[in-house]
Tab-separated table of C-alpha atoms in Angstrom:
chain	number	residue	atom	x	y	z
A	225	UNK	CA	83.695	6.560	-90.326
A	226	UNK	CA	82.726	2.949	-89.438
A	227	UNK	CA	84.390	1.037	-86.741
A	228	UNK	CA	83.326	-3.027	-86.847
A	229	UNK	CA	85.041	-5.158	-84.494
A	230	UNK	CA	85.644	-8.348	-86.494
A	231	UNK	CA	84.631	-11.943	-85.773
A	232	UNK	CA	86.503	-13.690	-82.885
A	233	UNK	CA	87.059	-16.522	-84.645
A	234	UNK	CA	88.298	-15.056	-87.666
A	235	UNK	CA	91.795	-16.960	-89.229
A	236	UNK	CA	94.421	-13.818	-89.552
A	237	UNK	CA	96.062	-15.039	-92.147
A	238	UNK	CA	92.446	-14.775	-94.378
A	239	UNK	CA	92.660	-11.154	-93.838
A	240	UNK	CA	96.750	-10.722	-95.216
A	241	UNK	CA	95.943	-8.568	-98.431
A	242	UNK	CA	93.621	-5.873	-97.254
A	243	UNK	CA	95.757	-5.685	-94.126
A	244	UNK	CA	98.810	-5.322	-96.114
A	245	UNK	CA	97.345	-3.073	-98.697
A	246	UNK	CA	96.349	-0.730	-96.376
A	247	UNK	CA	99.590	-1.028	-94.267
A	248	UNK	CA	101.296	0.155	-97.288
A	249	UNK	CA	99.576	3.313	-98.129
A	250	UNK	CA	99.735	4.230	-94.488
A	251	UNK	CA	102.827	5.742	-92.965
A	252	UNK	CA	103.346	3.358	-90.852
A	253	UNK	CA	105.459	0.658	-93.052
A	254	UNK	CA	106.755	-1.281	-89.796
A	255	UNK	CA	107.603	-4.952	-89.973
A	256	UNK	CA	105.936	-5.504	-86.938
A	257	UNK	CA	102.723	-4.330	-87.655
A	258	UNK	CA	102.228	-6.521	-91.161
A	259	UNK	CA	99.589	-9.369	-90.496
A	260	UNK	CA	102.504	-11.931	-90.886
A	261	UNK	CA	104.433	-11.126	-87.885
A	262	UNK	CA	101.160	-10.992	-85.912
A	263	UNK	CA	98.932	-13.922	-87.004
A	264	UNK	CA	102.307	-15.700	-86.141
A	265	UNK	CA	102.781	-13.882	-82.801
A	266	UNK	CA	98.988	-14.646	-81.674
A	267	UNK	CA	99.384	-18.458	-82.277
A	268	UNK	CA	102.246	-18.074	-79.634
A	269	UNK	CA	100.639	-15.527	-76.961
A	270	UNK	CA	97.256	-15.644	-77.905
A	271	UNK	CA	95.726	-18.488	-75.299
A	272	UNK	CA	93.385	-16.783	-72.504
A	273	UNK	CA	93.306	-13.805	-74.909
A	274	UNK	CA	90.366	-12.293	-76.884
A	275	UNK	CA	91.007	-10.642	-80.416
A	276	UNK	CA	89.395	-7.471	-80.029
A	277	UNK	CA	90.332	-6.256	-84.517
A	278	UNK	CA	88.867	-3.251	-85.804
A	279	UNK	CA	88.440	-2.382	-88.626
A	280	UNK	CA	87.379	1.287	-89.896
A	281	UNK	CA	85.823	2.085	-93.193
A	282	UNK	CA	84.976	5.238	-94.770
A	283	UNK	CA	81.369	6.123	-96.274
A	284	UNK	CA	82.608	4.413	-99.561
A	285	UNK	CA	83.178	1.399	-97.482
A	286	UNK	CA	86.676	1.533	-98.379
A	287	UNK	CA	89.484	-0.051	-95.632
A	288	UNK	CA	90.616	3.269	-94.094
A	289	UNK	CA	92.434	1.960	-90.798
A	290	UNK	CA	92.487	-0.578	-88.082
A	291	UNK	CA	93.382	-1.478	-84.745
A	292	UNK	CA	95.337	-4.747	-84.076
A	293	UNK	CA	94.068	-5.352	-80.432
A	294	UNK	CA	93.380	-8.070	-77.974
A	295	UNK	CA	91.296	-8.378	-74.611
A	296	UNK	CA	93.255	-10.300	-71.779
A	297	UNK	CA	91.693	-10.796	-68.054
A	298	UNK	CA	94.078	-10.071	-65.178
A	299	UNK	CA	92.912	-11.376	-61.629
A	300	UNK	CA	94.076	-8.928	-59.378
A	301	UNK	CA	94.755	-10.776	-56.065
A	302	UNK	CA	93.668	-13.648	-57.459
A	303	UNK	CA	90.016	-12.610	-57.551
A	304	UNK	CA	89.222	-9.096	-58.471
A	305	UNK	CA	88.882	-9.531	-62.828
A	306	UNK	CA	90.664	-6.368	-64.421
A	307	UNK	CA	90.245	-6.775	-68.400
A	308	UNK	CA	92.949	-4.964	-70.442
A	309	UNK	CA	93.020	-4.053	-73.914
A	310	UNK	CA	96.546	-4.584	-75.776
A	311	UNK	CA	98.402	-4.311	-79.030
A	312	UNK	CA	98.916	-7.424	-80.668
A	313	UNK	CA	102.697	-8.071	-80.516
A	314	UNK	CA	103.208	-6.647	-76.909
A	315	UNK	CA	104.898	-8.070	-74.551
A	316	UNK	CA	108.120	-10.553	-75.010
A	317	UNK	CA	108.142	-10.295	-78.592
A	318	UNK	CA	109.776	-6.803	-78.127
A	319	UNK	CA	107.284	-5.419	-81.125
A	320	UNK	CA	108.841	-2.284	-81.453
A	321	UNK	CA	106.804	1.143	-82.930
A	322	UNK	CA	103.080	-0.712	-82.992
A	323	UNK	CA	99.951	1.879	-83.559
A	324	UNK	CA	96.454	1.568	-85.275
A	325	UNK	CA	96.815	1.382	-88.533
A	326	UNK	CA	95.472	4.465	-90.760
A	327	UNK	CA	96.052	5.475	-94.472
A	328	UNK	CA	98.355	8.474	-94.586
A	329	UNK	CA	96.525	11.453	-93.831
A	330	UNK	CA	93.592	10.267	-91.753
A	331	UNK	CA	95.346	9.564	-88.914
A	332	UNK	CA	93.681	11.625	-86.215
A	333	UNK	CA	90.007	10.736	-87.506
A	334	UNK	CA	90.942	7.158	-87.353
A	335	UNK	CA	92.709	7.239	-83.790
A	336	UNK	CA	89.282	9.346	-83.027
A	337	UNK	CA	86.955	6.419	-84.596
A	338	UNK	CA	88.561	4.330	-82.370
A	339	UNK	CA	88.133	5.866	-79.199
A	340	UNK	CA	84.397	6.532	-79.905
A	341	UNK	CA	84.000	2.849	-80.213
A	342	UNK	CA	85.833	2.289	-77.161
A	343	UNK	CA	84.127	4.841	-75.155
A	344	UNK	CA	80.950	3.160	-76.684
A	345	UNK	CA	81.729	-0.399	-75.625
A	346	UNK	CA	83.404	0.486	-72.311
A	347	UNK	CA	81.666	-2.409	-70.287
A	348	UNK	CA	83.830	-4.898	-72.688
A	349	UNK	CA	87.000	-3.130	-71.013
A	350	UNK	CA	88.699	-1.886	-68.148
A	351	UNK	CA	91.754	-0.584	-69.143
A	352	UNK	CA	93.426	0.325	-72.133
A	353	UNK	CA	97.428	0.117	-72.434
A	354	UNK	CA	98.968	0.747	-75.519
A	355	UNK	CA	102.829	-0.193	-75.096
A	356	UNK	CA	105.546	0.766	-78.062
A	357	UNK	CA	103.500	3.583	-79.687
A	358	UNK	CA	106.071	5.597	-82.330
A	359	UNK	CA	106.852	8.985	-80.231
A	360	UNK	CA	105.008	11.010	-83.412
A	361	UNK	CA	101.651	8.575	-83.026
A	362	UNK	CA	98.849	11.197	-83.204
A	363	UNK	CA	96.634	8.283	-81.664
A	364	UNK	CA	97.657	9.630	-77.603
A	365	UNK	CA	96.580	13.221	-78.309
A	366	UNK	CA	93.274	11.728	-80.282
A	367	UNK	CA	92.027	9.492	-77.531
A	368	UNK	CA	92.559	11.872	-74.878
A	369	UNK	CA	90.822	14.597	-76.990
A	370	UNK	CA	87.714	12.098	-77.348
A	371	UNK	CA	88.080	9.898	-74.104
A	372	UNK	CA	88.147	12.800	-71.810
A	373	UNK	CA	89.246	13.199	-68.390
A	374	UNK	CA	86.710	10.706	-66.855
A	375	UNK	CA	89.620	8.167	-67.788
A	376	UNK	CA	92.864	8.223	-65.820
A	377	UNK	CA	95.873	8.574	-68.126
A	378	UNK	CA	99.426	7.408	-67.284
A	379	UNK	CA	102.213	7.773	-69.654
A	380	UNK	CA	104.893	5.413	-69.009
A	381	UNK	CA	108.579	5.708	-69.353
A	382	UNK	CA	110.048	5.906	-72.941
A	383	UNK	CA	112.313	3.568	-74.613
A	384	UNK	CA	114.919	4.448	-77.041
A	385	UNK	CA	115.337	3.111	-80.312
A	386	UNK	CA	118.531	4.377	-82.346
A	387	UNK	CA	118.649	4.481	-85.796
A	388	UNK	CA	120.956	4.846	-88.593
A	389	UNK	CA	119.940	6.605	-92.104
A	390	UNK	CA	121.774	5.089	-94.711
A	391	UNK	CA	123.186	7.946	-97.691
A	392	UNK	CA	125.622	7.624	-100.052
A	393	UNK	CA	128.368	4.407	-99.973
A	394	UNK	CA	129.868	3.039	-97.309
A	395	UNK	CA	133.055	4.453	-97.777
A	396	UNK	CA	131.241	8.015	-97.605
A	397	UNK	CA	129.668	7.177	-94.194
A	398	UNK	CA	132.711	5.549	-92.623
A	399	UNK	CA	134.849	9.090	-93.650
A	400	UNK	CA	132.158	10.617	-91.064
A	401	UNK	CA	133.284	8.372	-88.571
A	402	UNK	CA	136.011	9.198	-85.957
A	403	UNK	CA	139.380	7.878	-86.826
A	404	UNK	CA	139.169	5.393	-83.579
A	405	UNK	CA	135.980	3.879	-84.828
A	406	UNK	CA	137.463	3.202	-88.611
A	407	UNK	CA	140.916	1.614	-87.029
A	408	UNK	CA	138.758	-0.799	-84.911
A	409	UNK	CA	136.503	-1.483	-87.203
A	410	UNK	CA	139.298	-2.727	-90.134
A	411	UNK	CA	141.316	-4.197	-87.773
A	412	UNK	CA	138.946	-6.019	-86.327
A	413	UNK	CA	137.519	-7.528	-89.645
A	414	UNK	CA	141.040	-7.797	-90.563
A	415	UNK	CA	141.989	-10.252	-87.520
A	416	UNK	CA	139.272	-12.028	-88.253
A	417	UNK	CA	139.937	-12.898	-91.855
A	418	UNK	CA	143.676	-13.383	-91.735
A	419	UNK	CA	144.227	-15.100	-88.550
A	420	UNK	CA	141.038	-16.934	-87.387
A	421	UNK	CA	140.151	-17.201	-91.565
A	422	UNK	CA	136.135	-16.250	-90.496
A	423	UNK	CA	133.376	-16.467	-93.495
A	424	UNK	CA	130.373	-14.168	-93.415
A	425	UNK	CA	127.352	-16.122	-94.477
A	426	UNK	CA	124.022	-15.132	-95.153
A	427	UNK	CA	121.719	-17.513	-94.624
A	428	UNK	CA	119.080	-18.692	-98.041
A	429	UNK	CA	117.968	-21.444	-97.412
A	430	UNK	CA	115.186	-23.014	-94.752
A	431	UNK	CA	117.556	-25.512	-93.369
A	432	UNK	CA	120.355	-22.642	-92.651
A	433	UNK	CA	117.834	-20.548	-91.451
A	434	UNK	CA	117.151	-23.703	-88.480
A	435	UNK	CA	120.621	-24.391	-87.764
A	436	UNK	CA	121.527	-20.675	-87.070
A	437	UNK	CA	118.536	-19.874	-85.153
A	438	UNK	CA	118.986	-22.916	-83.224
A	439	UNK	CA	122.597	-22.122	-82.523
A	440	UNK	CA	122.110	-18.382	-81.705
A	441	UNK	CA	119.156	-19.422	-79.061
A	442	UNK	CA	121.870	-21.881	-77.539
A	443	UNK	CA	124.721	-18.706	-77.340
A	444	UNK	CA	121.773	-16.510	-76.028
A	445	UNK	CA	120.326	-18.574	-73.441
A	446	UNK	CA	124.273	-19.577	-72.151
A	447	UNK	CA	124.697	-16.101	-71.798
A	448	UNK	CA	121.850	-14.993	-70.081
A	449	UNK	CA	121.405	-18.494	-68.192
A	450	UNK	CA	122.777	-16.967	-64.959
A	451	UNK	CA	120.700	-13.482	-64.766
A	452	UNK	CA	117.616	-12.771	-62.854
A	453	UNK	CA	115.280	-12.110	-66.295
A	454	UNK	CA	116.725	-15.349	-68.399
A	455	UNK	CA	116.926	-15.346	-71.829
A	456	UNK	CA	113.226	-15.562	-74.083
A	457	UNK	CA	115.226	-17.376	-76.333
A	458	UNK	CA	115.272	-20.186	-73.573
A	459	UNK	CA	111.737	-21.006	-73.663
A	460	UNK	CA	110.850	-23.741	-76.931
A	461	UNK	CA	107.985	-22.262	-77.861
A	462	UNK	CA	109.328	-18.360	-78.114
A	463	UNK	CA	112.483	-20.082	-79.869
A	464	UNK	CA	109.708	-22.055	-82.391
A	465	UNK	CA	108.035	-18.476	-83.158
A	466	UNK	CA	111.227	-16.996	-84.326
A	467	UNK	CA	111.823	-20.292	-86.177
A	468	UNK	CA	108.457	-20.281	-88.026
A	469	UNK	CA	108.744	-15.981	-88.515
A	470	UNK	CA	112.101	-16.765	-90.038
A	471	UNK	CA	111.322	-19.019	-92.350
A	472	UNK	CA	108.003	-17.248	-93.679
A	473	UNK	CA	110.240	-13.890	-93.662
A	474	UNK	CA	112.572	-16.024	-95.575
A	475	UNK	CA	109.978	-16.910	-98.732
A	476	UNK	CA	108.999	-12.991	-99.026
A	477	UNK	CA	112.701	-11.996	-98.745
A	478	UNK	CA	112.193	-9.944	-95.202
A	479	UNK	CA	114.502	-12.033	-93.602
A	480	UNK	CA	118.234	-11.023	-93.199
A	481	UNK	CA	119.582	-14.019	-90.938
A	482	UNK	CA	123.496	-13.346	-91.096
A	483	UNK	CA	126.322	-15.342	-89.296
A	484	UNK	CA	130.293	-15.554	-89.061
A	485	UNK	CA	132.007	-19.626	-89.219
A	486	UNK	CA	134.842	-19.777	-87.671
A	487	UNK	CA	136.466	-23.589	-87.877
A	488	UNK	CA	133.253	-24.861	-89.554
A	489	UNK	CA	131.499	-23.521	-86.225
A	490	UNK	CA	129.198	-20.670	-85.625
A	491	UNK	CA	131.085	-18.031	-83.851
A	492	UNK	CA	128.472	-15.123	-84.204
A	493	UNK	CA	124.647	-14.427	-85.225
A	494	UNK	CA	122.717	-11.429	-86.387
A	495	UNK	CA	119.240	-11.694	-86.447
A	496	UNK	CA	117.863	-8.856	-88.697
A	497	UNK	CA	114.707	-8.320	-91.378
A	498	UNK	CA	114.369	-5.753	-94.207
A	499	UNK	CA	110.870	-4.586	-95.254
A	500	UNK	CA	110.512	-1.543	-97.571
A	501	UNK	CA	113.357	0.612	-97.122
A	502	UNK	CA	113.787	-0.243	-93.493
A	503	UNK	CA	116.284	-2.581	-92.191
A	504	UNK	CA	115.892	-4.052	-88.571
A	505	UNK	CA	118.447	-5.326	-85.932
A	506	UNK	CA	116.321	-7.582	-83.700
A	507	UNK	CA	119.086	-10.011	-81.842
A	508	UNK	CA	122.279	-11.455	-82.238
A	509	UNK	CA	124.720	-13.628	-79.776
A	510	UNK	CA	128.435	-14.557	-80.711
A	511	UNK	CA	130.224	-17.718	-78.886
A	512	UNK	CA	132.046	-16.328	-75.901
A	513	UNK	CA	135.759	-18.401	-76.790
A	514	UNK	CA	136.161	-15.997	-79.804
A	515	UNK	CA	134.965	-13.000	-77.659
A	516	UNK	CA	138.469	-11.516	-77.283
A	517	UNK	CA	138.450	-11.210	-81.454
A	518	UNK	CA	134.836	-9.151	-81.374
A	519	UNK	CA	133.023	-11.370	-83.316
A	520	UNK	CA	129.541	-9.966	-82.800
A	521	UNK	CA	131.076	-6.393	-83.823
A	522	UNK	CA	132.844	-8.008	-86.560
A	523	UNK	CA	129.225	-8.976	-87.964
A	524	UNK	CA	127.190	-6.151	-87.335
A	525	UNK	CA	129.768	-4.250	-89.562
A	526	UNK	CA	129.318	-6.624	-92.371
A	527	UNK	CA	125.607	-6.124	-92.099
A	528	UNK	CA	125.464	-2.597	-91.923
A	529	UNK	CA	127.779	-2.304	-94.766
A	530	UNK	CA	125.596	-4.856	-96.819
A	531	UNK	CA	122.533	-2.341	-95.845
A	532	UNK	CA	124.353	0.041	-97.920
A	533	UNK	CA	124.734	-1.830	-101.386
A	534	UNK	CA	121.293	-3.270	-100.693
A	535	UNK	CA	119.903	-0.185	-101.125
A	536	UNK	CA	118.090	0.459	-97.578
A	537	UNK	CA	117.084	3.865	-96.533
A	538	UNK	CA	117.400	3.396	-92.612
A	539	UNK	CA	118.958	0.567	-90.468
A	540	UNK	CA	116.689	0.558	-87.052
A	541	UNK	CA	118.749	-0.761	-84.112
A	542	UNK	CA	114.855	-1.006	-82.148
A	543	UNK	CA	114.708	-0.691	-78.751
A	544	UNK	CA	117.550	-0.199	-76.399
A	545	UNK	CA	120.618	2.297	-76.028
A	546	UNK	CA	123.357	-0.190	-75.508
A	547	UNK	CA	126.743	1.200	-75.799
A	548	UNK	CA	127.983	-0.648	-79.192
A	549	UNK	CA	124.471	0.686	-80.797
A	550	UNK	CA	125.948	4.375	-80.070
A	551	UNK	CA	129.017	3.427	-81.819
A	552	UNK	CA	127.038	3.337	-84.927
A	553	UNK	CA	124.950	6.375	-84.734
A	554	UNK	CA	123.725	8.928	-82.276
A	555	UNK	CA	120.484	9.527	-83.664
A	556	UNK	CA	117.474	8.202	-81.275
A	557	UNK	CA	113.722	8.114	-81.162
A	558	UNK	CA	111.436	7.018	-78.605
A	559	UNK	CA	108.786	4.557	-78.141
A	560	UNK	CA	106.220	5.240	-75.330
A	561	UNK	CA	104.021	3.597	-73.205
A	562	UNK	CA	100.153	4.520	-72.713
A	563	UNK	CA	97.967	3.332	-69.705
A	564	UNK	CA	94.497	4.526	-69.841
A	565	UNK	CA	92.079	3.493	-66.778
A	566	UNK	CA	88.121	3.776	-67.142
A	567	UNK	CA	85.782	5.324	-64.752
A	568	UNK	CA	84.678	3.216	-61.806
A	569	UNK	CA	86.185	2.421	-58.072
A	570	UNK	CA	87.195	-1.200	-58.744
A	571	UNK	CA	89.429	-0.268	-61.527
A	572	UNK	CA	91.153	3.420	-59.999
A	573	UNK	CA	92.181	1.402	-57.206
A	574	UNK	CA	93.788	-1.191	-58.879
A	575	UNK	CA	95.501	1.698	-60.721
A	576	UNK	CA	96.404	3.624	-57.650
A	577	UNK	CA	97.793	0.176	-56.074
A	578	UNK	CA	99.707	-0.522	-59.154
A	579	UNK	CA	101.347	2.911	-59.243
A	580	UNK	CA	102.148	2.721	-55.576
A	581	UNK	CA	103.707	-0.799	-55.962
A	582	UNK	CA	105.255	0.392	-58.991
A	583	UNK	CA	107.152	3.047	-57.270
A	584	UNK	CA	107.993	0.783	-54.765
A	585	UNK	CA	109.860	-1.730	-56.958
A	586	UNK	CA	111.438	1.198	-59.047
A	587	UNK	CA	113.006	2.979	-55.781
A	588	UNK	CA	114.093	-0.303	-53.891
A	589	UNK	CA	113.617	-3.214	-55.576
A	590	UNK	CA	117.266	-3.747	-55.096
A	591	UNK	CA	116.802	-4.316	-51.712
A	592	UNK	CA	113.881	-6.245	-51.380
A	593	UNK	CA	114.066	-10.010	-50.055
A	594	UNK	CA	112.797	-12.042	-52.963
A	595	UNK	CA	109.416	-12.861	-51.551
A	596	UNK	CA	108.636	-9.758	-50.818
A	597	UNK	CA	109.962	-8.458	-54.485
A	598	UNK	CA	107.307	-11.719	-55.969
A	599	UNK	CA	104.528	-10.045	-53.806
A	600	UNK	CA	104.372	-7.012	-55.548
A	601	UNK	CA	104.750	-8.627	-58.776
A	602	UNK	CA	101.718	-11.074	-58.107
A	603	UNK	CA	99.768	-7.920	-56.649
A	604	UNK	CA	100.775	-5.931	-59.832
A	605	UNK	CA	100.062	-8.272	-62.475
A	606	UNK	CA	97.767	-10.607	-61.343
A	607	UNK	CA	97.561	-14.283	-61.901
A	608	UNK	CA	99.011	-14.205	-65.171
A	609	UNK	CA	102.167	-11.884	-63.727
């Protein structure tokens, strides 16, 4: 196989087709990974970044797999350079289950490809992190085959990601539902109706799709105004990426932008897409006057249910194990985290500092003066941190 890293200044969007084609006759048929979410994503979190695409091609020349991947230059203490390779989508996008691409059966050989062209080019790297890899990826077990134990390896903690297969009707799945669930379910929906008289809307056109964004980044960043982390919702130009994802999602019929009026206001949001047979829950916020009436549960029942006549296969609730997610369903995979570190003394002890630091934070964070608690973040994560 052929691995060809592709022009830096190529435009994405000129490669949609072949990268689409070949998403769908791998088994990897993830939202997330089409070339629409991440030409979009890269226009948002792409400055100071390299594109580091590769493509891999059989003998035939034929569009076997790729690798959507940047290059992005840390400065450790503000001086020492550290140059990691990423997914495209990482980071505050919350891209859930990303991987190299590969058409269904050559998974290992591609993954393999890869890391011969990495080992190859290793002075254009210095470490390799790989965040939200599915928990079945063969691409781990290929690179550490091929990389060998020169490189450092690190896997990180694992995040959960429930999900719910959708069989039969609706009816059929609530009867395997505990009694307690169904009662709050129907009288929740049925408050709703009868005494606050709450319409489900789903959002076609562009200028709903703007006005319920826009309100559900208000509700979100109200909410999450007075934590430590924020809301991303917060910042104009994350809100103007789900705005301009929406509304291409919109014209291709991915986009499942749902919403409950109550007295011609907005009382709750779900922010969802369906591609293939998958549907996905990515965010949702509810106005906190009609909290006592559950609006946010009221409306992820009227999705899920709408899942069912819609015809999907599987509704993924992505990352997190939040309590009303377990309501649903008790089914759970795992996305994992990847950190490989090449050869060489500058880079192992930026690893072994990291780690340390790491540790540190995990264990007693909590009780760190503020200060102290930005140190280690600035000394983890560099300038960019």
């Amino acid at each position: 196989m052929r691995v060809t890293r592709l022009d830096f200044s190529l435009n994405l969007n000129s490669l949609t087709e072949r990268w689409n084609d070949l998403l769908s006759r791998s088994g990897q048929h993830n939202i997330f990974l089409t070339l629409e979410w991440l030409s979009l994503w890269w226009s948002l979190e792409g400055a100071g970044c390299s594109l580091y695409l590769l493509s891999v091609e059989d003998s035939a020349g034929e569009l076997v797999g790729a690798a959507p991947l940047m290059v992005k230059e840390e400065r450790w203490l503000g001086k020492v350079p550290i140059r990691e390779i990423a997914f495209l989508g990482s980071g505050r996008a919350c891209s859930d289950h990303l991987d190299f691409l590969a058409r269904s059966g050559l998974e290992t050989e591609v993954a393999v490809s890869i890391g011969r062209y990495l080992r190859e080019h290793q002075s254009e790297w210095d470490v390799l992190h790989l965040t939200g890899l599915r928990e079945n990826s063969a691409t781990p077990a290929a690179l550490m085959d091929y990389l060998g134990r020169e490189y450092r390896w690190e896997e990180q903690s694992a995040t959960p990601c429930p999900y719910l297969p959708i069989m039969g009707t609706w009816d059929a799945f609530l009867r395997t539902k505990g009694a307690k669930f169904r009662k709050k379910l129907r009288y929740e929906r049925r408050v709703f109706d009868e005494k606050l008289k709450g319409q489900f809307r789903a959002c076609e056109t562009a200028e709903e799709v703007s006005q319920t964004l826009g309100r559900m980044s208000q509700l979100n960043a109200a909410r999450w105004r007075k934590s430590a982390s924020g809301s991303a919702f917060a910042d104009r130009r994350f809100a103007g990426f789900h705005e301009k994802v929406a509304l291409g999602f919109l014209t291709r019929g991915w986009l499942r932008l749902t919403r409950l009026d109550v007295g011609g206001e907005i009382g709750a949001v779900l922010y969802a897409f369906a591609y293939g047979v998958n549907g996905y829950f990515y965010n949702s916020a509810f106005d906190p006057r009609w909290a006592r009436y559950s609006p946010g549960s009221v409306l992820l029942g009227c999705c899920v249910e709408k899942a069912f006549d819609e015809g999907v296969e599987e509704f993924d609730f992505l990352r997190g194990s939040s309590a009303y997610k377990q309501d649903w369903t008790s089914l759970m995979r795992y996305d994992r985290s990847v950190l490989v570190v090449s050869p060489g003394k500058r880079v192992l002890l930026w690893q072994t500092a990291r780690s340390t630091l790491n540790l540190v934070r995990t264990r007693q964070g909590h009780r760190l003066p503020q200060p102290v608690r930005r140190l280690i973040k600035r000394v983890m994560f560099g300038s960019r941190g």
